[in-house]
mmCIF file of C-alpha atoms in Angstrom:
data_model
loop_
_atom_site.group_PDB
_atom_site.id
_atom_site.type_symbol
_atom_site.label_atom_id
_atom_site.label_comp_id
_atom_site.label_asym_id
_atom_site.label_seq_id
_atom_site.Cartn_x
_atom_site.Cartn_y
_atom_site.Cartn_z
ATOM 1 C CA MET Y 1 -11.510 38.494 -21.788
ATOM 2 C CA HIS Y 2 -10.123 36.347 -24.586
ATOM 3 C CA ILE Y 3 -7.704 33.435 -23.745
ATOM 4 C CA SER Y 4 -5.403 32.437 -26.508
ATOM 5 C CA GLU Y 5 -4.853 28.771 -27.554
ATOM 6 C CA THR Y 6 -1.431 28.855 -26.012
ATOM 7 C CA ASP Y 7 -2.777 29.988 -22.721
ATOM 8 C CA GLN Y 8 -5.416 27.261 -22.834
ATOM 9 C CA LEU Y 9 -2.844 24.595 -23.517
ATOM 10 C CA GLN Y 10 -0.608 25.848 -20.740
ATOM 11 C CA GLN Y 11 -3.624 25.855 -18.268
ATOM 12 C CA SER Y 12 -4.585 22.348 -19.388
ATOM 13 C CA THR Y 13 -1.024 20.966 -18.965
ATOM 14 C CA THR Y 14 -0.201 22.683 -15.725
ATOM 15 C CA SER Y 15 -0.900 20.887 -12.477
ATOM 16 C CA PRO Y 16 -1.135 22.554 -9.067
ATOM 17 C CA THR Y 17 1.592 19.991 -7.966
ATOM 18 C CA PRO Y 18 4.448 19.474 -10.351
ATOM 19 C CA ILE Y 19 5.088 16.024 -11.856
ATOM 20 C CA SER Y 20 8.721 14.865 -11.537
ATOM 21 C CA PRO Y 21 10.552 14.118 -14.686
ATOM 22 C CA VAL Y 22 10.958 10.543 -13.636
ATOM 23 C CA HIS Y 23 7.149 10.139 -13.219
ATOM 24 C CA LYS Y 24 6.719 11.754 -16.712
ATOM 25 C CA VAL Y 25 9.130 9.257 -18.372
ATOM 26 C CA GLU Y 26 7.542 6.339 -16.605
ATOM 27 C CA ALA Y 27 4.034 7.443 -17.801
ATOM 28 C CA LEU Y 28 5.288 7.898 -21.352
ATOM 29 C CA ILE Y 29 7.016 4.458 -21.352
ATOM 30 C CA CYS Y 30 3.744 2.820 -20.062
ATOM 31 C CA SER Y 31 1.768 4.624 -22.606
ATOM 32 C CA GLN Y 32 4.147 3.692 -25.487
ATOM 33 C CA SER Y 33 4.048 0.114 -24.436
ATOM 34 C CA TRP Y 34 0.219 0.183 -24.149
ATOM 35 C CA LEU Y 35 -0.085 1.719 -27.534
ATOM 36 C CA ARG Y 36 2.188 -0.741 -29.313
ATOM 37 C CA THR Y 37 0.299 -3.719 -27.596
ATOM 38 C CA SER Y 38 -3.068 -2.292 -28.566
ATOM 39 C CA GLN Y 39 -2.026 -2.479 -32.234
ATOM 40 C CA ARG Y 40 -2.129 -6.301 -32.191
ATOM 41 C CA LYS Y 41 -4.954 -8.574 -31.146
ATOM 42 C CA LEU Y 42 -4.616 -10.072 -27.653
ATOM 43 C CA SER Y 43 -6.235 -13.128 -26.187
ATOM 44 C CA GLU Y 44 -8.540 -12.624 -23.302
ATOM 45 C CA ARG Y 45 -5.905 -14.061 -21.054
ATOM 46 C CA GLU Y 46 -3.196 -11.806 -22.342
ATOM 47 C CA ALA Y 47 -5.478 -8.802 -21.990
ATOM 48 C CA ALA Y 48 -6.392 -9.740 -18.366
ATOM 49 C CA GLU Y 49 -2.731 -10.124 -17.531
ATOM 50 C CA GLU Y 50 -1.882 -6.727 -19.089
ATOM 51 C CA VAL Y 51 -4.602 -5.037 -17.250
ATOM 52 C CA GLN Y 52 -3.413 -6.566 -13.988
ATOM 53 C CA ALA Y 53 0.144 -5.404 -14.626
ATOM 54 C CA TYR Y 54 -1.029 -1.822 -15.436
ATOM 55 C CA GLU Y 55 -3.191 -1.900 -12.193
ATOM 56 C CA GLU Y 56 -0.061 -2.911 -10.235
ATOM 57 C CA ILE Y 57 1.863 -0.030 -11.717
ATOM 58 C CA ARG Y 58 -0.996 2.331 -10.953
ATOM 59 C CA GLU Y 59 -1.244 1.136 -7.377
ATOM 60 C CA GLU Y 60 2.539 1.781 -7.070
ATOM 61 C CA PHE Y 61 2.082 5.409 -8.271
ATOM 62 C CA VAL Y 62 -0.859 5.876 -5.973
ATOM 63 C CA SER Y 63 0.991 4.660 -2.933
ATOM 64 C CA LYS Y 64 4.011 6.787 -3.820
ATOM 65 C CA ASP Y 65 1.718 9.826 -4.210
ATOM 66 C CA CYS Y 66 0.138 9.005 -0.728
ATOM 67 C CA THR Y 67 3.518 9.029 0.883
ATOM 68 C CA ASP Y 68 5.039 11.885 -1.225
ATOM 69 C CA LYS Y 69 2.491 14.690 -1.813
ATOM 70 C CA GLN Y 70 5.061 16.618 -3.916
ATOM 71 C CA HIS Y 71 4.290 14.467 -7.054
ATOM 72 C CA HIS Y 72 0.887 13.911 -8.566
ATOM 73 C CA VAL Y 73 0.096 11.406 -11.312
ATOM 74 C CA GLY Y 74 -3.388 11.447 -12.838
ATOM 75 C CA PHE Y 75 -4.871 8.465 -14.525
ATOM 76 C CA ILE Y 76 -7.797 8.408 -16.823
ATOM 77 C CA GLU Y 77 -10.013 5.428 -17.728
ATOM 78 C CA LEU Y 78 -10.514 4.735 -21.413
ATOM 79 C CA ASP Y 79 -13.620 2.925 -22.750
ATOM 80 C CA THR Y 80 -12.688 0.416 -25.297
#
């Protein structure tokens, strides 16, 4: 059985639990902010503050996910 690239893409982007449009927008905004910031050099203090801010955002999503099982937000860790 051959699976087309389109089918593979759909399978990799579909989640067993749908992600709300609001969560998608929030994730995109955070990603955009992170990408813009990563293009300039940060001091260690600024980097630590930024990591803490993103951890707080992640914790907020995790706590929302624990109380509302209808939405799922996945996070990946990137090695820098």
